[in-house]
Amino acid sequence: MFEPLSRDGLAKTAVFYTAHGKINTPNILPVINPNIRTLKISEMKRLGMEALITNSYIIRRTEKLREIAESSGLHGLIGFDGPIMTDSGTFQSHVYSEIEYDNISTFEFQKRIGSDIGTILDIFTEPNFTWNKAKEAVLETRRRLDEITDPGKTIVAGPIQGSIYSDLRSMSAELMSSGISGYLPVGGVVPLLENYRYDMLVDVIINSRLHSDPGKPLHLFGGGHPMFMGMSVLLGIDMFDSASYVKYARDDRILLSDGSRDLNRISLLPWWSPLYGKFTVKEIQDLPKEERTRNLALHNLGAIFNELNEIRERIHEQTLWQYVEGRSRSHPALYRAYRRILEYGEMLEPLEDLSKKSPFFFFDELSRNHPAVIRLRKFSDGMISSLKGKVKFLDQGDWHPGRQHSAEFMANYSRSDTAYFHRWHDIPVPVELEETFPVEQLVTTGVFEDNTEPDDPVDSGSPMDDALSGDMKDLYLEKARMIFRYQFGFNDGSAMFPDQCEVTHSRKTGRIRGVFLDGSLLGTVRAHDGFFTLSIKGAERLMNLTDRHRISVSEESAEFNRKGFNVFFKFILSADPGIVAGNEVLVTDHSGELLAVGRANVPGREMMSYRRGVAVRVRAGTDPSS
Ligand code: GUN
């Protein structure tokens, strides 16, 4: 069971339920070697550890450990009563080639000792595998998943393999999502992580995420270096494991969120370090080896949880992209990977939220490929290519957020058939979207190249020399129509908001507030992002215009939703896959009758993936008493 709570693009915070309690994601499972205990469980818990991972292969082949695990259980052996994941021995086969156990007995052992998440014996696909060899490994790994028929309380982890081949990663993600798996580690990536091939990891992770079931946590095997965690989460990774906190400590290296440093070359510890105030750097350098390793491991685990905390907060504030963008400049390998992400902007766009709680940061040309900007560009390009009448650009100085248009502009606008555009970071944006995310909700450097083609079809003459038309156009009504078009994907907004509509606006700021028809409110424009929330009357009108933007729910749920209660995932019968997270949705019963209107918590294509949690925050039900 995986319950999403908040999201930021592909990143989410969620709760994953296991037999020994829940794990708040994103999260990391520190690797515990049952033979070598570097830190105490209590110390690790104090730093934030909720769950851990250990290796069933090592336990099984070490007689003393096996005996304790079989008599007192895995949790008794480790001395931890929270969620424990076990790995299968695949990684050992990657390092030492063949191992002596088969898949079925490997999983049976994990189940017998009471593992919360047990891993099948997958085939580690090395980056240098040929495509054919990697495909064989993907298919064999999937076949092994089918060998597990009765996992009991143990959640089955079915690794996604496929080496560096995007098509194989996609295939493996689909294959491993089907069947008995409840948890999806992305495997075969340690060599890429060790060699800083974060750009290749971007391909691996995006393809794994876009083709797997989002209702199952996606785990990056071995990806616990804080430097790459933010980027991984941005691309949809929910879980990490890592032995790096100990490995680096043994090498006298300290982990930081932007890399690692040699203990012998630093002069200060960061203030958040668990060692800060207890030791000077010199004192740590002078500790005996074992004690030094122990202390550095404490610091390193602290660095990992420190970073995790920041990532979670960024998801909450919906600023993870900005965080990753900023971080990407801390290392060339990260920057290369960041640029690679932007090549996927088009693919990420459908999963991008309608708007964010925080303003959009526009840095430079690269920001043009952010999914939110791609969405806007696609809309504007479509508009411009379909426009038959006159088109004009307003000067950049004509408008800025919070300032009203001049009386002159208003008079001209109302009497001309010209389509007016702002040049927004070199992107033509219809003037009517000037209050809508991300056009206004923006912090910009103002530094970007003007790439306008000389043969741009747009005439940028003065708005004042327009031919006057007979029809009067009302900027406020046109704004309502344009926002509606952008928000709901229509070519025309007049069917939703006909000429008789009355649009109210603030006298002080000029912002539009609400649209009324025959005295009834159809929708209100939200101050924070410039998009509509619909009333039931508005929802009814939208219902008559399209069969999109709908989810249908079971009988059990219908009576509650009609009264204005939220929609839970488990009651959804069907959902329009085109629903954008954060957008308005129409909730209907199985026969298509409108029950309620509210806001989608996840994209339409993920609506059917979860069994727990709120899918739609309902604002109003059709029951008049709601
Ligand atoms: N640990 C690191 N990589 C892997 C992998 O690909 N599979 C398994 N089972 N464990 C791993």
XYZ file of C-alpha atoms and ligand atoms in Angstrom:
637
model
C 0.000 0.000 0.000
C 1.400 3.304 -1.098
C -0.404 6.521 -0.249
C 0.620 9.724 -2.027
C 0.505 12.902 0.046
C 2.011 15.772 -1.896
C 3.700 16.125 -5.248
C 5.959 18.248 -7.355
C 6.121 16.973 -10.943
C 7.259 13.347 -10.780
C 8.427 13.746 -7.199
C 6.121 12.934 -4.345
C 5.926 12.521 -0.634
C 3.984 9.414 0.319
C 3.579 6.725 2.951
C 4.474 3.113 2.263
C 2.932 0.512 4.561
C 4.767 -2.681 5.561
C 4.166 -5.422 8.117
C 6.463 -3.609 10.590
C 5.102 -0.121 10.132
C 5.188 2.661 7.668
C 7.953 4.378 5.755
C 7.616 8.039 4.841
C 8.970 8.552 1.362
C 11.250 9.718 -0.100
C 13.455 7.817 2.265
C 16.685 5.894 2.526
C 17.363 2.439 3.872
C 20.848 2.438 5.358
C 22.629 -0.828 4.567
C 23.401 -2.907 7.635
C 26.008 -5.591 7.257
C 24.952 -8.150 9.872
C 28.584 -9.224 10.281
C 30.031 -5.768 10.809
C 28.005 -3.354 12.900
C 29.529 0.067 12.516
C 26.762 2.093 14.195
C 24.190 1.217 16.817
C 20.564 1.009 15.690
C 19.639 3.577 18.343
C 22.177 6.051 16.923
C 20.834 5.538 13.442
C 17.247 6.043 14.588
C 18.241 9.277 16.266
C 19.547 10.574 12.950
C 16.224 9.846 11.280
C 16.349 6.210 10.143
C 12.853 4.728 9.811
C 13.736 1.523 7.981
C 16.836 -0.362 6.852
C 18.098 -2.923 4.374
C 20.289 -5.924 4.956
C 21.447 -8.850 2.906
C 19.675 -12.184 3.136
C 22.449 -13.887 1.190
C 25.045 -12.979 3.804
C 22.728 -14.077 6.618
C 21.917 -17.376 4.957
C 25.490 -18.382 4.233
C 26.795 -17.377 7.698
C 25.765 -20.209 9.997
C 25.609 -18.197 13.204
C 23.510 -15.460 11.645
C 21.229 -17.942 9.901
C 20.499 -19.764 13.134
C 19.547 -16.587 14.968
C 17.449 -15.330 12.013
C 15.627 -18.649 11.800
C 14.944 -18.846 15.530
C 14.393 -15.169 16.500
C 13.490 -13.762 13.106
C 15.214 -11.094 11.054
C 14.064 -8.306 13.365
C 15.483 -10.152 16.361
C 18.794 -10.667 14.585
C 19.144 -7.031 13.607
C 17.624 -5.656 16.817
C 15.212 -3.358 15.001
C 11.437 -3.481 15.107
C 10.748 -1.205 12.123
C 10.517 -2.117 8.424
C 13.433 -4.192 7.119
C 14.121 -4.894 3.472
C 16.387 -7.726 2.410
C 18.392 -8.006 -0.767
C 18.843 -11.314 -2.491
C 22.497 -11.794 -3.346
C 22.280 -10.413 -6.872
C 24.804 -7.739 -6.021
C 27.206 -10.376 -4.709
C 26.811 -12.243 -7.987
C 27.664 -8.976 -9.772
C 30.845 -8.689 -7.693
C 31.876 -12.363 -7.306
C 29.962 -13.912 -10.243
C 27.977 -17.104 -9.435
C 26.277 -17.571 -6.071
C 25.115 -20.896 -4.702
C 21.376 -20.323 -4.146
C 18.471 -20.232 -6.565
C 15.678 -17.691 -6.809
C 12.870 -19.648 -5.155
C 14.878 -20.708 -2.103
C 16.357 -17.192 -1.826
C 12.940 -15.618 -1.596
C 11.563 -18.394 0.642
C 14.394 -17.734 3.087
C 13.614 -14.005 3.208
C 9.956 -14.782 3.822
C 10.768 -17.360 6.505
C 12.893 -14.960 8.529
C 10.171 -12.296 8.332
C 11.561 -9.756 5.883
C 9.131 -6.898 5.197
C 10.368 -6.410 1.648
C 12.116 -9.366 0.039
C 13.986 -9.191 -3.261
C 13.944 -11.791 -6.001
C 17.242 -13.018 -7.398
C 17.316 -10.670 -10.382
C 19.995 -10.585 -13.079
C 22.302 -7.605 -12.724
C 22.531 -5.941 -16.138
C 25.958 -4.382 -16.502
C 26.337 -1.149 -18.521
C 28.587 -2.977 -21.002
C 26.026 -5.699 -21.779
C 24.951 -5.945 -25.399
C 21.317 -5.127 -26.059
C 20.522 -8.816 -26.622
C 22.211 -9.926 -23.424
C 20.444 -7.199 -21.449
C 17.095 -8.163 -22.946
C 17.627 -11.799 -21.991
C 18.377 -10.691 -18.426
C 15.236 -8.550 -18.336
C 13.086 -11.475 -19.468
C 14.738 -13.937 -17.095
C 14.274 -11.505 -14.181
C 10.578 -11.248 -15.048
C 10.317 -15.040 -15.250
C 11.773 -15.260 -11.759
C 9.137 -12.881 -10.456
C 6.536 -15.428 -11.547
C 8.306 -18.111 -9.529
C 7.180 -16.347 -6.364
C 3.636 -17.502 -5.830
C 3.001 -17.141 -2.114
C 5.016 -14.277 -0.587
C 2.898 -14.103 2.580
C 3.362 -10.795 4.387
C 6.639 -10.114 2.585
C 6.309 -7.478 -0.113
C 8.033 -8.636 -3.294
C 10.706 -6.351 -4.713
C 11.018 -6.939 -8.457
C 14.031 -5.078 -9.851
C 13.875 -3.180 -13.120
C 16.911 -4.071 -15.239
C 17.913 -3.258 -18.815
C 21.442 -1.852 -18.629
C 21.764 1.533 -20.390
C 19.068 0.833 -22.991
C 16.051 3.099 -22.642
C 13.740 0.739 -24.521
C 14.731 -2.172 -22.284
C 14.320 -0.115 -19.118
C 10.832 0.840 -20.314
C 10.008 -2.753 -21.119
C 11.371 -4.019 -17.827
C 9.454 -1.344 -15.907
C 6.214 -2.474 -17.508
C 6.985 -6.155 -17.005
C 8.007 -5.803 -13.367
C 5.005 -3.589 -12.561
C 2.687 -6.369 -13.603
C 2.503 -9.453 -11.450
C 3.140 -9.967 -7.790
C 5.700 -7.213 -7.172
C 4.803 -4.472 -4.692
C 8.078 -2.614 -4.810
C 10.264 -1.692 -7.776
C 13.994 -1.226 -7.315
C 15.920 0.103 -10.302
C 18.898 -2.252 -10.490
C 22.171 -2.513 -12.355
C 23.017 1.144 -11.764
C 25.887 0.974 -9.266
C 28.591 1.156 -11.991
C 26.882 4.273 -13.416
C 26.732 5.872 -9.969
C 30.347 5.023 -9.233
C 31.458 6.570 -12.515
C 29.371 9.744 -12.131
C 27.354 8.886 -15.238
C 24.366 10.790 -13.896
C 23.327 11.695 -17.433
C 22.879 7.999 -18.232
C 21.047 7.557 -14.960
C 18.610 10.237 -16.070
C 17.699 8.034 -19.050
C 17.457 4.962 -16.854
C 15.327 6.584 -14.168
C 12.950 8.509 -16.440
C 12.249 5.467 -18.568
C 11.774 3.308 -15.502
C 9.451 5.840 -13.901
C 7.327 6.635 -16.930
C 6.658 2.958 -17.622
C 6.168 1.606 -14.137
C 3.192 1.548 -11.810
C 3.427 4.708 -9.654
C 1.450 2.853 -6.994
C 4.627 0.877 -6.215
C 7.633 2.656 -4.710
C 10.544 3.143 -7.082
C 13.876 2.490 -5.390
C 17.336 3.350 -6.736
C 19.599 0.444 -5.779
C 22.828 1.851 -4.359
C 21.862 5.463 -4.976
C 22.364 6.885 -1.532
C 24.970 9.556 -2.208
C 23.347 12.862 -1.191
C 24.741 14.546 -4.285
C 22.386 12.723 -6.672
C 19.394 12.204 -4.397
C 17.541 15.425 -5.261
C 17.792 14.781 -8.957
C 16.692 11.178 -8.509
C 13.623 12.220 -6.536
C 12.803 14.872 -9.124
C 12.697 12.072 -11.690
C 10.392 9.921 -9.578
C 12.600 7.889 -7.219
C 10.898 7.248 -3.865
C 13.480 5.155 -2.044
C 17.223 4.723 -1.752
C 19.564 2.368 0.006
C 23.146 3.014 0.671
C 26.227 1.650 2.257
C 28.051 4.849 1.306
C 27.885 6.254 4.818
C 30.216 3.459 5.989
C 32.215 3.017 2.809
C 33.216 6.659 2.651
C 33.934 6.693 6.383
C 36.390 3.827 5.966
C 38.195 5.885 3.341
C 38.327 8.910 5.683
C 35.869 10.778 3.514
C 32.960 12.884 4.652
C 29.722 13.175 2.702
C 28.156 16.538 1.992
C 25.110 17.366 -0.075
C 27.236 18.450 -3.009
C 29.901 15.774 -2.923
C 32.452 14.233 -0.603
C 35.654 15.542 0.922
C 38.827 14.106 2.327
C 38.955 14.379 6.122
C 42.616 15.329 5.894
C 41.897 18.372 3.750
C 39.039 20.015 5.606
C 39.264 22.544 8.392
C 35.660 22.786 9.629
C 32.623 20.582 10.041
C 29.191 21.840 9.016
C 27.087 22.974 11.953
C 24.450 20.280 11.414
C 26.978 17.466 11.665
C 26.373 15.109 14.622
C 30.095 15.568 15.315
C 29.931 19.363 15.433
C 30.809 20.722 18.840
C 31.983 17.281 20.010
C 35.243 17.180 18.108
C 37.458 19.495 16.146
C 38.535 18.207 12.746
C 42.009 17.685 14.138
C 40.645 15.558 16.977
C 38.783 13.339 14.489
C 41.889 12.985 12.360
C 43.770 11.814 15.427
C 41.230 9.178 16.526
C 42.178 5.502 16.200
C 40.983 4.033 12.873
C 37.933 2.156 14.160
C 36.627 5.028 16.226
C 37.286 7.462 13.409
C 35.303 5.304 10.984
C 32.444 5.076 13.444
C 32.288 8.819 13.890
C 32.612 9.590 10.213
C 29.822 7.083 9.513
C 27.656 9.018 11.959
C 28.443 12.252 10.170
C 27.814 10.678 6.755
C 24.454 9.267 7.748
C 23.587 12.689 9.152
C 24.486 14.235 5.775
C 22.164 11.808 4.011
C 19.202 12.536 6.297
C 19.942 16.235 6.160
C 19.649 16.130 2.385
C 16.533 13.980 2.542
C 14.926 16.526 4.808
C 15.668 19.312 2.361
C 14.265 17.279 -0.527
C 11.041 16.565 1.350
C 10.643 20.203 2.215
C 11.230 21.162 -1.395
C 8.477 18.808 -2.524
C 6.165 20.336 0.047
C 6.959 23.825 -1.242
C 7.034 22.577 -4.851
C 10.468 24.002 -5.465
C 12.396 20.766 -6.038
C 13.127 21.626 -9.641
C 14.737 24.917 -8.641
C 16.708 23.171 -5.962
C 18.033 20.578 -8.400
C 18.734 23.258 -10.982
C 20.785 25.200 -8.444
C 22.583 22.065 -7.266
C 23.368 21.012 -10.809
C 26.059 23.691 -10.959
C 27.960 22.098 -8.115
C 29.470 19.404 -10.316
C 29.904 19.066 -14.086
C 28.468 15.543 -14.039
C 25.319 16.841 -12.377
C 25.059 19.738 -14.790
C 25.349 17.386 -17.738
C 22.582 15.288 -16.213
C 20.435 18.360 -15.622
C 20.730 19.280 -19.292
C 19.757 15.740 -20.160
C 16.584 16.076 -18.070
C 15.583 19.085 -20.135
C 15.674 16.955 -23.260
C 12.760 15.088 -21.697
C 10.706 18.245 -21.105
C 8.089 17.248 -23.643
C 7.639 13.804 -22.069
C 7.461 15.249 -18.561
C 4.942 17.945 -19.457
C 1.765 15.828 -19.056
C 2.867 14.912 -15.526
C 3.649 18.468 -14.519
C 1.230 20.085 -12.078
C -1.121 22.781 -13.354
C 0.643 25.318 -11.149
C 2.953 25.391 -8.151
C 2.692 26.885 -4.719
C 5.883 28.828 -5.401
C 6.826 31.132 -8.270
C 8.580 29.809 -11.330
C 12.293 30.643 -11.476
C 13.315 31.633 -14.976
C 17.104 31.558 -15.213
C 18.145 31.392 -18.854
C 17.460 29.666 -22.193
C 17.403 26.285 -20.463
C 14.318 27.357 -18.525
C 12.441 27.354 -21.817
C 12.556 23.564 -21.697
C 11.018 23.242 -18.262
C 7.804 21.210 -18.597
C 5.659 24.132 -17.364
C 7.116 26.406 -20.029
C 6.800 23.757 -22.706
C 3.103 23.557 -21.884
C 2.753 27.292 -22.350
C 4.820 27.300 -25.532
C 2.742 24.535 -27.048
C -0.422 26.438 -26.316
C 0.877 29.708 -27.761
C 2.369 28.051 -30.834
C -0.947 26.330 -31.503
C -2.784 29.610 -31.142
C -0.488 31.559 -33.390
C -0.568 28.981 -36.140
C -4.370 28.938 -36.103
C -4.798 32.721 -35.980
C -6.162 34.292 -39.091
C -6.574 37.880 -37.965
C -3.971 40.398 -36.981
C -1.396 39.675 -34.330
C 0.590 42.224 -32.368
C 3.242 42.121 -29.723
C 3.045 44.505 -26.832
C 6.297 46.052 -25.811
C 7.885 44.359 -22.826
C 7.417 47.576 -20.860
C 3.664 47.781 -21.471
C 2.771 45.491 -18.667
C 4.227 43.901 -15.630
C 2.603 41.937 -12.855
C 0.245 43.961 -10.726
C -0.005 46.901 -13.093
C -3.170 47.667 -14.998
C -3.270 48.359 -18.695
C -3.580 51.941 -19.834
C -6.971 53.366 -20.736
C -5.649 53.763 -24.231
C -4.818 50.091 -24.520
C -8.170 49.111 -23.088
C -10.015 51.266 -25.601
C -7.987 49.894 -28.459
C -8.298 46.326 -27.293
C -12.048 46.565 -27.126
C -12.409 47.840 -30.635
C -9.848 45.827 -32.595
C -9.804 42.281 -33.876
C -6.096 42.030 -33.220
C -4.701 39.228 -31.071
C -2.268 40.774 -28.611
C 0.740 38.927 -27.269
C 3.399 39.616 -24.719
C 6.859 38.444 -25.554
C 7.488 36.496 -22.415
C 11.092 35.294 -22.323
C 11.005 35.185 -26.056
C 7.820 33.157 -26.017
C 4.699 34.807 -27.430
C 2.040 34.589 -24.746
C -1.508 35.863 -25.290
C -2.074 38.991 -23.254
C -5.139 37.368 -21.717
C -2.904 34.869 -19.866
C -0.914 37.584 -18.146
C -2.180 36.634 -14.686
C -1.885 32.879 -15.080
C 0.912 30.549 -13.930
C 3.768 30.736 -14.794
C 3.443 34.031 -16.699
C 2.951 36.173 -13.643
C 4.033 33.842 -10.822
C 7.604 34.322 -11.775
C 11.028 35.348 -10.615
C 13.291 35.969 -13.565
C 16.876 36.896 -14.221
C 15.808 38.752 -17.358
C 18.915 37.235 -18.912
C 18.175 35.196 -21.969
C 18.876 35.374 -25.641
C 16.259 36.690 -27.982
C 15.982 33.885 -30.485
C 13.085 35.300 -32.441
C 13.333 34.224 -36.033
C 13.521 37.153 -38.453
C 10.630 35.674 -40.400
C 8.493 35.512 -37.291
C 4.889 35.671 -38.511
C 4.092 38.198 -35.846
C 3.913 41.893 -36.631
C 5.133 43.956 -33.746
C 3.708 47.351 -34.672
C 2.188 49.735 -32.211
C -1.113 48.594 -30.681
C -2.467 52.030 -31.368
C -2.712 51.852 -35.132
C -5.312 49.123 -35.297
C -8.262 49.006 -37.581
C -11.370 49.354 -35.491
C -13.998 46.683 -35.692
C -17.698 46.965 -35.028
C -17.773 44.368 -32.228
C -16.768 45.468 -28.781
C -14.384 43.075 -27.012
C -14.202 42.966 -23.261
C -10.694 42.192 -21.956
C -12.083 40.603 -18.802
C -14.381 38.227 -20.672
C -11.592 37.404 -23.120
C -9.277 36.676 -20.223
C -11.815 34.278 -18.754
C -12.118 32.533 -22.109
C -8.369 32.310 -22.658
C -7.677 30.941 -19.185
C -10.423 28.405 -19.757
C -8.880 27.396 -23.098
C -5.428 26.985 -21.587
C -6.660 25.226 -18.495
C -9.031 22.783 -20.160
C -7.561 22.431 -23.652
C -10.156 24.128 -25.846
C -9.767 26.089 -29.088
C -12.489 28.477 -28.151
C -13.831 29.693 -24.835
C -17.093 31.239 -25.959
C -19.190 28.095 -25.585
C -18.212 27.975 -21.902
C -18.437 31.707 -21.356
C -20.900 33.220 -23.889
C -21.254 36.959 -24.476
C -23.969 37.314 -21.851
C -21.494 36.387 -19.099
C -20.624 39.000 -16.578
C -16.994 39.015 -15.431
C -16.139 40.723 -12.184
C -12.711 42.140 -11.493
C -10.864 43.975 -8.787
C -10.969 47.722 -9.266
C -7.653 48.059 -7.551
C -5.575 45.506 -9.439
C -7.684 44.845 -12.511
C -7.497 41.090 -11.845
C -10.511 39.080 -12.845
C -12.346 37.402 -10.037
C -15.406 35.518 -11.151
C -17.625 34.707 -14.113
C -21.415 34.782 -13.791
C -24.129 33.683 -16.192
C -27.733 34.680 -15.523
C -26.762 35.615 -12.013
C -25.113 32.246 -11.234
C -21.390 31.905 -10.538
C -19.639 29.591 -13.035
C -16.115 29.903 -11.747
C -13.663 31.932 -9.714
C -10.119 32.771 -10.733
C -7.680 31.827 -7.996
C -5.513 34.701 -6.884
C -2.401 32.565 -6.414
C -2.156 30.983 -9.864
C -4.704 32.638 -12.141
C -6.616 29.427 -12.939
C -10.305 28.685 -12.489
C -12.050 26.839 -9.784
C -15.465 25.824 -11.043
C -18.790 25.957 -9.300
C -21.300 23.165 -9.826
C -22.984 25.346 -12.454
C -19.621 25.772 -14.174
C -18.947 22.030 -13.913
C -22.322 21.312 -15.534
C -21.441 23.584 -18.436
C -18.054 21.882 -18.848
C -19.808 18.470 -18.790
C -21.897 19.553 -21.761
C -18.862 20.613 -23.746
C -16.587 17.614 -23.330
C -16.277 14.126 -21.959
C -12.722 14.872 -20.795
C -11.682 15.972 -17.276
C -13.860 13.284 -15.708
C -13.429 10.525 -13.219
C -16.200 8.090 -12.386
C -16.626 6.508 -8.991
C -18.411 3.473 -7.581
C -21.857 3.537 -5.974
C -20.301 3.262 -2.534
C -18.536 6.579 -2.977
C -21.166 8.453 -5.024
C -23.471 9.408 -2.183
C -20.580 10.913 -0.198
C -19.117 12.836 -3.105
C -22.526 14.256 -3.951
C -22.561 15.669 -0.429
C -19.175 17.287 -0.954
C -16.783 14.703 0.548
C -13.426 13.927 -1.043
C -12.915 11.101 -3.537
C -10.657 8.257 -2.381
C -8.534 6.358 -4.864
C -10.062 2.994 -4.101
C -13.488 4.018 -5.384
C -12.395 5.241 -8.812
C -13.823 3.264 -11.718
C -12.262 5.235 -14.551
C -10.352 8.453 -15.102
C -9.470 10.601 -18.096
C -5.732 9.931 -18.547
C -5.313 13.532 -19.715
C -6.180 15.037 -16.326
C -3.413 17.325 -15.103
C -2.573 17.208 -11.388
C -3.965 20.282 -9.665
C -6.621 20.844 -12.305
C -10.374 20.784 -11.858
C -12.097 17.436 -12.345
C -15.682 16.419 -12.796
C -16.675 13.541 -10.562
C -19.442 11.369 -11.970
C -21.155 8.135 -11.039
C -20.865 5.040 -13.245
C -23.642 6.300 -15.512
C -21.944 9.646 -16.098
C -24.162 11.752 -13.847
C -22.303 14.670 -12.243
C -21.715 14.238 -8.511
C -19.132 16.834 -7.625
C -16.331 19.081 -8.764
C -12.901 19.288 -7.190
C -9.186 19.341 -7.686
C -7.123 16.350 -8.868
C -4.324 15.340 -6.518
C -2.504 13.242 -9.128
C -2.467 13.134 -12.952
C -5.262 11.190 -14.648
C -2.952 8.430 -15.742
C -2.013 7.745 -12.115
C -5.548 7.877 -10.714
C -6.049 4.118 -10.918
C -2.636 3.258 -9.465
C -3.259 3.887 -5.792
C -5.577 2.146 -3.349
C -5.135 4.469 -0.433
C -5.481 8.226 -0.029
C -7.395 11.160 -1.451
C -7.612 11.368 -5.247
C -9.786 14.453 -5.601
C -10.286 17.262 -3.123
C -13.960 17.926 -3.635
C -15.080 21.526 -3.377
C -18.763 21.166 -4.077
C -21.227 18.322 -4.554
C -24.425 18.386 -6.565
C -26.541 17.724 -3.483
C -27.890 21.190 -2.688
C -27.205 20.634 1.001
C -23.495 20.005 0.335
N 22.167 -3.853 -5.275
C 22.738 -2.980 -6.125
N 22.317 -3.221 -7.392
C 21.474 -4.257 -7.338
C 20.697 -4.942 -8.338
O 20.725 -4.650 -9.531
N 19.914 -5.972 -7.883
C 19.863 -6.327 -6.567
N 19.048 -7.310 -6.189
N 20.584 -5.679 -5.627
C 21.366 -4.664 -6.015
